[in-house]
Amino acid sequence: MTSKENPKVLTYRFHEFRPSDRKALKGVLAEDGGSDLFVEALRIYLRKWADSDWLTEYDIERVGQWTVMHFPQVAQSVEDMAKKELASARNAQAKKTYKAMKQASHTEAEAV
């Protein structure tokens, strides 16, 4: 997987989140411009949860904690994105989604 891929395609790596997906995500972050692609794909992943009619907060927390623990270089961008989206959340589902990511990224960032 290269950073030239569409972030919508990369988003599926967050949904599956198998070891091979995590390896591919690590590869994206190692490339020039990979951080921006990674954060954009994560934003799209979260938007899908925010727009759904059910939520598995554990999945969001797991992705957030893994991201911040392994890639502190994007921790602030992830937390900022979650805060911004939480502030403009249009419904309870969206609020839960972005709150879960914000808490996961903030908690792990403090531990790192």
Coordinates of C-alpha atoms in Angstrom, one line a residue:
M1 CA 0.0 0.0 0.0
T2 CA 1.4 3.4 -0.9
S3 CA 0.4 6.9 0.2
K4 CA -0.7 7.5 -3.4
E5 CA -3.8 5.4 -2.6
N6 CA -7.2 7.0 -2.0
P7 CA -7.8 7.5 1.7
K8 CA -11.2 5.8 1.3
V9 CA -9.4 2.6 0.4
L10 CA -7.1 2.9 3.3
T11 CA -10.1 3.4 5.6
Y12 CA -10.9 -0.3 5.3
R13 CA -7.6 -1.1 7.1
F14 CA -9.1 0.5 10.2
H15 CA -12.3 -1.5 9.9
E16 CA -10.6 -4.8 9.6
F17 CA -7.5 -3.9 11.7
R18 CA -5.9 -7.3 11.3
P19 CA -2.1 -7.6 11.8
S20 CA -1.6 -7.3 8.0
D21 CA -3.7 -4.1 8.1
R22 CA -1.7 -2.7 10.9
K23 CA 1.5 -3.5 9.0
A24 CA 0.2 -1.7 6.0
L25 CA -0.8 1.4 8.1
K26 CA 2.7 1.5 9.5
G27 CA 4.0 1.5 6.0
V28 CA 1.9 4.4 5.0
L29 CA 3.1 6.4 8.0
A30 CA 6.7 5.7 6.9
E31 CA 6.2 7.4 3.6
D32 CA 6.4 11.1 2.7
G33 CA 3.0 12.6 3.1
G34 CA 1.8 9.5 4.9
S35 CA 0.8 11.2 8.1
D36 CA -1.7 13.4 6.2
L37 CA -3.1 10.4 4.4
F38 CA -3.3 8.4 7.6
V39 CA -5.2 11.1 9.5
E40 CA -7.6 11.7 6.5
A41 CA -8.4 8.0 6.3
L42 CA -8.9 7.9 10.1
R43 CA -11.3 10.8 9.7
I44 CA -13.3 9.0 7.1
Y45 CA -13.4 5.8 9.2
L46 CA -14.8 7.8 12.1
R47 CA -17.3 9.6 9.9
K48 CA -18.7 6.2 8.9
W49 CA -19.2 5.3 12.6
A50 CA -20.7 8.7 13.3
D51 CA -23.2 8.3 10.4
S52 CA -24.1 4.7 11.3
D53 CA -27.1 3.7 13.5
W54 CA -25.0 1.7 15.9
L55 CA -21.5 2.0 17.5
T56 CA -18.8 -0.2 18.8
E57 CA -16.8 2.2 20.9
Y58 CA -14.2 -0.5 21.6
D59 CA -13.2 -0.5 17.9
I60 CA -12.7 3.2 17.9
E61 CA -10.8 3.2 21.2
R62 CA -8.6 0.3 20.0
V63 CA -7.6 2.2 16.8
G64 CA -7.0 5.4 18.7
Q65 CA -4.9 3.8 21.4
W66 CA -2.8 1.8 18.8
T67 CA -2.3 4.9 16.7
V68 CA -1.1 7.1 19.5
M69 CA 1.0 4.4 21.1
H70 CA 2.9 3.5 17.9
F71 CA 2.9 6.8 16.1
P72 CA 3.3 9.7 18.5
Q73 CA 4.1 11.9 15.5
V74 CA 0.3 11.9 14.6
A75 CA -1.1 11.9 18.1
Q76 CA -1.8 15.7 18.2
S77 CA -3.3 15.6 14.7
V78 CA -5.6 12.8 15.7
E79 CA -6.7 14.4 19.0
D80 CA -7.2 17.8 17.3
M81 CA -9.3 16.2 14.6
A82 CA -11.4 14.4 17.2
K83 CA -11.9 17.6 19.2
K84 CA -13.0 19.5 16.1
E85 CA -15.4 16.9 14.9
L86 CA -16.8 16.5 18.5
A87 CA -17.5 20.2 18.7
S88 CA -19.5 20.1 15.5
A89 CA -21.2 16.7 16.1
R90 CA -24.8 16.8 14.9
N91 CA -26.2 13.9 16.8
A92 CA -25.6 11.6 19.8
Q93 CA -24.0 8.9 17.6
A94 CA -21.5 11.4 16.3
K95 CA -20.7 12.7 19.7
K96 CA -20.1 9.2 21.1
T97 CA -17.8 8.4 18.1
Y98 CA -15.6 11.4 18.4
K99 CA -15.6 11.4 22.2
A100 CA -14.3 7.8 22.2
M101 CA -11.5 8.7 19.8
K102 CA -10.6 11.9 21.7
Q103 CA -10.4 10.0 25.0
A104 CA -8.4 7.1 23.5
S105 CA -5.9 9.4 21.9
H106 CA -5.6 11.7 24.9
T107 CA -5.2 8.9 27.4
E108 CA -2.5 7.2 25.3
A109 CA -0.7 10.4 24.5
E110 CA -0.2 11.0 28.2
A111 CA 1.1 7.5 28.7
V112 CA 3.7 7.9 25.9

